[in-house]
CSV table of C-alpha atoms and ligand atoms in Angstrom, one decimal:
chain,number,residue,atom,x,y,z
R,1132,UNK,CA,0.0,0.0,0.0
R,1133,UNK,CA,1.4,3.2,-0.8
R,1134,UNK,CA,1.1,5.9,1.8
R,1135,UNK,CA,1.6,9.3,1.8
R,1136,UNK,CA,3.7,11.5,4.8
R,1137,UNK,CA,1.5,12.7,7.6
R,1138,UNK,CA,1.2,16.0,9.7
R,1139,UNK,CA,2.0,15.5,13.3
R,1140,UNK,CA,-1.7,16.7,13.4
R,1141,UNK,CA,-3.2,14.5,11.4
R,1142,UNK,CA,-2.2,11.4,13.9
R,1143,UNK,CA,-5.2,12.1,16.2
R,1144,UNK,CA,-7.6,12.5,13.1
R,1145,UNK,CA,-5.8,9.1,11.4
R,1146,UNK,CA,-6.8,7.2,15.0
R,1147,UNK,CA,-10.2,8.3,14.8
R,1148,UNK,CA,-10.6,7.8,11.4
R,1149,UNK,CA,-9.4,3.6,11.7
R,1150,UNK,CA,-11.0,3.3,14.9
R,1151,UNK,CA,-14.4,4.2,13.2
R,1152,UNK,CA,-13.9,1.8,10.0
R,1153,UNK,CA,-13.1,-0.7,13.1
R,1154,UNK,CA,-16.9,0.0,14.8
R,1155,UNK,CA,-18.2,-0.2,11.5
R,1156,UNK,CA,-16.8,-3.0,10.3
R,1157,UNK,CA,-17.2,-4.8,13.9
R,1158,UNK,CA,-20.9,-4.1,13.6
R,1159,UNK,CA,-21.5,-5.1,10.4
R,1160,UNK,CA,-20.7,-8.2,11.6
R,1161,UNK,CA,-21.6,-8.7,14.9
R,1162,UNK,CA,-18.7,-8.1,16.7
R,1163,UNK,CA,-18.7,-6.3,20.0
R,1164,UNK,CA,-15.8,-3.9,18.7
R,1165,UNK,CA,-14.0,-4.4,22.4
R,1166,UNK,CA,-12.9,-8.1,21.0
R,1167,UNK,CA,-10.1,-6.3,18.8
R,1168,UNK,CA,-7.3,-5.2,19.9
R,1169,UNK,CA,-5.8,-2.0,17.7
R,1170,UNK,CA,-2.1,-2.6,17.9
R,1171,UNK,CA,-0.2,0.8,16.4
R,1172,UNK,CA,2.7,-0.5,14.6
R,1173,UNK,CA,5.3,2.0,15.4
R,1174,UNK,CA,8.7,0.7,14.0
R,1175,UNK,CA,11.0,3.0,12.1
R,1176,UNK,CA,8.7,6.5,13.1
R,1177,UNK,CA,9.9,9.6,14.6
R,1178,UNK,CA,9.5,10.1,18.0
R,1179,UNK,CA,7.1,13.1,17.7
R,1180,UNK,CA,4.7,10.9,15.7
R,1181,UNK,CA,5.0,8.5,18.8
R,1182,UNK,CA,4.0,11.1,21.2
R,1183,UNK,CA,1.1,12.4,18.9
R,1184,UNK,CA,-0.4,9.3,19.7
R,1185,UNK,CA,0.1,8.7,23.1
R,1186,UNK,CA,-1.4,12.5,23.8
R,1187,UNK,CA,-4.4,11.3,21.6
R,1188,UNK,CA,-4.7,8.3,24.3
R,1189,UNK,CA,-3.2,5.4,22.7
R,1190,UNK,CA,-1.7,3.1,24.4
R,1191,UNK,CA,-1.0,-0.6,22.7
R,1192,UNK,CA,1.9,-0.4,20.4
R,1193,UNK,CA,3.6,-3.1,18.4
R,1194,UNK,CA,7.5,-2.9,17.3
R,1195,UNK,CA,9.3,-5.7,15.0
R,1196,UNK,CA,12.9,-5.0,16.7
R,1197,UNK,CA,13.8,-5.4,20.6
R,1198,UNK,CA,16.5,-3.1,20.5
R,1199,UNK,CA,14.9,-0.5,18.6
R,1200,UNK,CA,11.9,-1.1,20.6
R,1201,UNK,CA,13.9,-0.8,23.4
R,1202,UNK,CA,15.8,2.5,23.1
R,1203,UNK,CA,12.3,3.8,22.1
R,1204,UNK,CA,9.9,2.5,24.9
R,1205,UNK,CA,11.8,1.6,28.1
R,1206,UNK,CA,11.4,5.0,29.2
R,1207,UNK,CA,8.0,5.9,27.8
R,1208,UNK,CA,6.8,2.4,29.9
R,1209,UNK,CA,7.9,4.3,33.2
R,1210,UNK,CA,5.5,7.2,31.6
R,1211,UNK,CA,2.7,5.4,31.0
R,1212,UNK,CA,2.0,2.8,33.4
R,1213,UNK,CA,-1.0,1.8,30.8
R,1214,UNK,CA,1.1,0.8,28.1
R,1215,UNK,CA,1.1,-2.4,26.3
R,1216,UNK,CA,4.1,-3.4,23.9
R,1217,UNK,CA,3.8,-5.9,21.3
R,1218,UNK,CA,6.6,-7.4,19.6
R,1219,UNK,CA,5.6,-8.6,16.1
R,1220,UNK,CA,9.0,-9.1,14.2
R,1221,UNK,CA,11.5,-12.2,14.2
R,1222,UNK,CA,13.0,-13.0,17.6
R,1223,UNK,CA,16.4,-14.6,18.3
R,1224,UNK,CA,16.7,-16.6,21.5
R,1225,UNK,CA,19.7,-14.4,22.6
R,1226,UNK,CA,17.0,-11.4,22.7
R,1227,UNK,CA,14.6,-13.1,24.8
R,1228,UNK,CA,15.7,-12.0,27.9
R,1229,UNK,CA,15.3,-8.5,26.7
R,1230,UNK,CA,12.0,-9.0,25.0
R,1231,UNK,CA,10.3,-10.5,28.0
R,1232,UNK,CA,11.8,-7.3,30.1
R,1233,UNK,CA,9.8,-4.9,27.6
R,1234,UNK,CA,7.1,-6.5,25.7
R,1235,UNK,CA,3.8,-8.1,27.1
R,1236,UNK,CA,3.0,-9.9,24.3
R,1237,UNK,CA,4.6,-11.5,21.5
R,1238,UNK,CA,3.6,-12.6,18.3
R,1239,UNK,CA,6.5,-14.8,16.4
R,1240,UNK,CA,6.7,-17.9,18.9
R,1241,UNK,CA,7.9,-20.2,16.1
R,1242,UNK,CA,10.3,-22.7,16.6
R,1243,UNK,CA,11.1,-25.0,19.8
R,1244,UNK,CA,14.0,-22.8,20.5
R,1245,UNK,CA,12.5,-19.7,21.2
R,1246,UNK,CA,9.3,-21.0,22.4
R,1247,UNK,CA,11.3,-22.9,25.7
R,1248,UNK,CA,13.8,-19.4,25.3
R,1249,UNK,CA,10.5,-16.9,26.1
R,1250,UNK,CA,9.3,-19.6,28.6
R,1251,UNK,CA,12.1,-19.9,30.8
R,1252,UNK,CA,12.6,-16.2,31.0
R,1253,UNK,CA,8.8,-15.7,32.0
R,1254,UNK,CA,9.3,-17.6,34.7
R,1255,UNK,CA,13.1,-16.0,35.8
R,1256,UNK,CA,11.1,-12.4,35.5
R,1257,UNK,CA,8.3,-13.9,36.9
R,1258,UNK,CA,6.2,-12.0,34.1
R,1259,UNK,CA,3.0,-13.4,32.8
R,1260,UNK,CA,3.6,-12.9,29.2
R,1261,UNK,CA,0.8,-13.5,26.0
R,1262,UNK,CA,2.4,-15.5,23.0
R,1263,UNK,CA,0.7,-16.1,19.6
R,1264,UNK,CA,2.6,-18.1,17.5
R,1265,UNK,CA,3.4,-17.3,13.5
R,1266,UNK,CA,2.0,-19.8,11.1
R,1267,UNK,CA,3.7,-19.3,7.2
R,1268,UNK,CA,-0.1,-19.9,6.1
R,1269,UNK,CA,1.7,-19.1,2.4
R,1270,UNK,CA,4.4,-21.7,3.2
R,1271,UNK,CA,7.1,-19.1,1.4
R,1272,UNK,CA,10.6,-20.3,2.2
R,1273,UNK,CA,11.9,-17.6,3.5
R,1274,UNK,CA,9.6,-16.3,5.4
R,1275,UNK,CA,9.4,-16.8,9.3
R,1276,UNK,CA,6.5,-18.9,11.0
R,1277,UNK,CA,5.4,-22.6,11.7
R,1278,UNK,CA,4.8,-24.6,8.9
R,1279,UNK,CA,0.6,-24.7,8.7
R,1280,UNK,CA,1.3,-29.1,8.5
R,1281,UNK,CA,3.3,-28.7,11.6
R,1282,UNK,CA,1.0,-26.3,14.0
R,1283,UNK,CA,-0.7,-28.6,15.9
R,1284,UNK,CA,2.6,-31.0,17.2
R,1285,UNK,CA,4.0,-27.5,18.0
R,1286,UNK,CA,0.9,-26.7,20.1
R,1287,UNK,CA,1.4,-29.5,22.0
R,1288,UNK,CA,4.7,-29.0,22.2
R,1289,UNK,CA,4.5,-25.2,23.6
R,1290,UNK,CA,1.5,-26.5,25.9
R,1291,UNK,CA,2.7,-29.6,27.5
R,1292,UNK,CA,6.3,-29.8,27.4
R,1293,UNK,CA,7.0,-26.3,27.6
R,1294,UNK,CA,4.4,-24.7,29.5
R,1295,UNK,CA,3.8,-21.8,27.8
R,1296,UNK,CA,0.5,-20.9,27.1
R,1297,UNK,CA,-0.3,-20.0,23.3
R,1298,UNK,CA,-3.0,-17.4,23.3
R,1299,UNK,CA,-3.2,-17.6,19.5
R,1300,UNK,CA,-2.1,-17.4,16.3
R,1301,UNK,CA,-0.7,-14.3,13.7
R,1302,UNK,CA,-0.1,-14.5,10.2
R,1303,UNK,CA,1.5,-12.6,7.2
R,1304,UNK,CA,0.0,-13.2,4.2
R,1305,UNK,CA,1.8,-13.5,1.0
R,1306,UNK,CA,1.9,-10.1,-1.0
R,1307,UNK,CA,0.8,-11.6,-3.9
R,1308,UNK,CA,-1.9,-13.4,-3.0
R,1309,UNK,CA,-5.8,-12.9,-1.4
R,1310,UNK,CA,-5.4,-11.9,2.1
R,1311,UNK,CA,-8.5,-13.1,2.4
R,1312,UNK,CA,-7.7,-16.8,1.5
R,1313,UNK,CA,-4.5,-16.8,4.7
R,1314,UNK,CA,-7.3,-14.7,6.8
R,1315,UNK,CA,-9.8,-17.7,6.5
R,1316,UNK,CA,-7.0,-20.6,7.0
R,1317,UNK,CA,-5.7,-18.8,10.0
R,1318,UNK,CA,-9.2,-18.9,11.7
R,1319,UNK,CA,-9.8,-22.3,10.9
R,1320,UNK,CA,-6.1,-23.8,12.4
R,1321,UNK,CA,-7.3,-21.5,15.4
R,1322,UNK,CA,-10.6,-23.4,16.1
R,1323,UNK,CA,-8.8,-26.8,15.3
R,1324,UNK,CA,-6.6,-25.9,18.3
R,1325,UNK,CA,-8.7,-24.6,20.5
R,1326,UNK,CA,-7.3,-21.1,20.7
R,1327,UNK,CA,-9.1,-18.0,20.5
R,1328,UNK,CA,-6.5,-15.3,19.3
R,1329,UNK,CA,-6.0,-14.0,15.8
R,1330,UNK,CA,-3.4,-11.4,14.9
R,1331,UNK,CA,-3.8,-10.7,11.7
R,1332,UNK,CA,-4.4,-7.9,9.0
R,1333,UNK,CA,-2.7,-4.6,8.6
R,1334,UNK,CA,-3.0,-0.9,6.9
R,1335,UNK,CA,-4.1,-2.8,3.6
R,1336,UNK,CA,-6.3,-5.5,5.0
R,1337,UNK,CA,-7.2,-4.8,8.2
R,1338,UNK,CA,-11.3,-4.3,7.6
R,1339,UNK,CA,-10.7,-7.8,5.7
R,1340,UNK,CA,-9.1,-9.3,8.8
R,1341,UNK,CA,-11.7,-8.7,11.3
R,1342,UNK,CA,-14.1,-9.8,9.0
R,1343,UNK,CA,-12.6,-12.8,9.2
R,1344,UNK,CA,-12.0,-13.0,13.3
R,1345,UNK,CA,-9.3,-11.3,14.0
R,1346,UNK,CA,-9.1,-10.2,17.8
R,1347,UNK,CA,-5.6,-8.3,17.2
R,1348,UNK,CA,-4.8,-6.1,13.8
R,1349,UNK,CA,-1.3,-4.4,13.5
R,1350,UNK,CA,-1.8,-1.1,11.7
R,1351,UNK,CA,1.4,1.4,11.0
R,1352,UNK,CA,1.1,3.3,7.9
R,1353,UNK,CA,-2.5,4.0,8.2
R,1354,UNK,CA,-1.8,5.5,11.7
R,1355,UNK,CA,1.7,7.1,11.2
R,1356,UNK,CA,2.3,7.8,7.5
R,1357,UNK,CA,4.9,6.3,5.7
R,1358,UNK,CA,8.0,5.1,7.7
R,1359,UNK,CA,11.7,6.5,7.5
Y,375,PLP,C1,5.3,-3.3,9.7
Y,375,PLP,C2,4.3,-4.4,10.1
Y,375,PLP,C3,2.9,-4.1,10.2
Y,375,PLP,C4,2.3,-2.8,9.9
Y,375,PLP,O1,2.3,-2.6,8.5
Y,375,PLP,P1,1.4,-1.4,7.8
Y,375,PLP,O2,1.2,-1.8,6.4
Y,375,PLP,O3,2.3,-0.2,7.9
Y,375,PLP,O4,0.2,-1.3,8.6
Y,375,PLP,C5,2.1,-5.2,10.6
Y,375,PLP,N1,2.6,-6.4,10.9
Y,375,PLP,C6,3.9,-6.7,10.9
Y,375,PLP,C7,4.4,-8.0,11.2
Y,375,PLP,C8,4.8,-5.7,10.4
Y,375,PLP,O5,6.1,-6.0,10.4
């Protein structure tokens, strides 16, 4: 999607303005609009833009790098006892100490390795931590997230051998194909594993997403204007 730079003062108006396609859309399907989260993406935007929102009363933010995220928000966190940080990008095991310190939930639980990382520095920080786990719904090869054939075994995996509760599941579609199409999969691997969350859908998509069930959508550009 290509997006144009905002005014600092058009943040406020660009919240209001998604939040109201989200009511609409929410009632057009009978939602109760309180099921979805609105997660401002806010990797790679100027700090001023950041502030904008957080004077205009948002508070639940998503960032794809732990330390950018964390030169950017460990402060603000202090500000703003309110705030909720979601991590949405790739996670290494060496960073998982730091992402549990800053983020309460994250969304790209998807290998063994990070999964038993995250969980056995929940329970070191003693911090009750939300995970969805990725599913490449597209199977792309280079892309990041559980293979759709091997969701459920990692389920299990996270569930029982872990310990680490899975709250749900997030997706990136493939550019080139119907959103629509991963949107629908995603839903159904959720209610074949009995789990409830759905991150998925962004500036593009994200009407399309909740149609669809999501409970969290990750919006940046729409919010923000283009990134740096
Ligand atoms: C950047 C990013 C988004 C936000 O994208 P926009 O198109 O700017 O809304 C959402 N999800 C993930 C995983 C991202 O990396």
């Amino acid at each position: 999607m290509k997006v144009k730079a905002m005014e600092l003062s058009d943040i406020s108006k660009a919240f209001t303005q998604v939040r109201t396609k989200i009511d609409r859309v929410a009632r057009s399907c009978n939602r109760p609009t309180e099921q979805i989260t609105l997660i401002a993406v806010s990797k790679q935007q100027q700090k001023d833009r950041i502030d904008a929102s957080l004077a205009a009363g948002h508070r639940v933010f998503g960032e794809n790098r732990v330390q950018e995220a964390k030169k950017r928000w460990a402060n603000r966190k202090y500000q703003y006892s309110e705030l909720r940080l979601h991590l949405i990008g790739p996670l290494q095991s060496n960073k998982a100490a730091d992402a549990v310190r800053l983020f309460d939930v994250i969304h790209t639980i998807d290998r063994p390795k990070i999964a038993i990382a995250i969980a056995k520095e929940a329970a070191q920080q003693n911090k009750n931590i939300q995970c969805f786990i990725q599913v490449n719904t597209g199977d792309e090869p280079q892309k990041s997230g559980i293979s759709p054939r091997d969701l459920s075994s990692f389920v299990d995996f996270c569930r029982e051998e872990v310990g680490l509760p899975i709250a749900g599941l997030m997706c990136i579609p493939p550019v080139d194909e119907e959103a629509a199409i991963h949107f629908g999969f995603l839903n159904t691997l959720a209610s074949r594993n009995n789990l409830t969350g759905l991150s998925m859908g962004m500036s593009g998509d994200y009407e399309e997403a909740i149609r669809f069930g999501a409970t969290h959508i990750r919006v940046g550009s729409a919010l923000f204007g283009s990134r740096e």
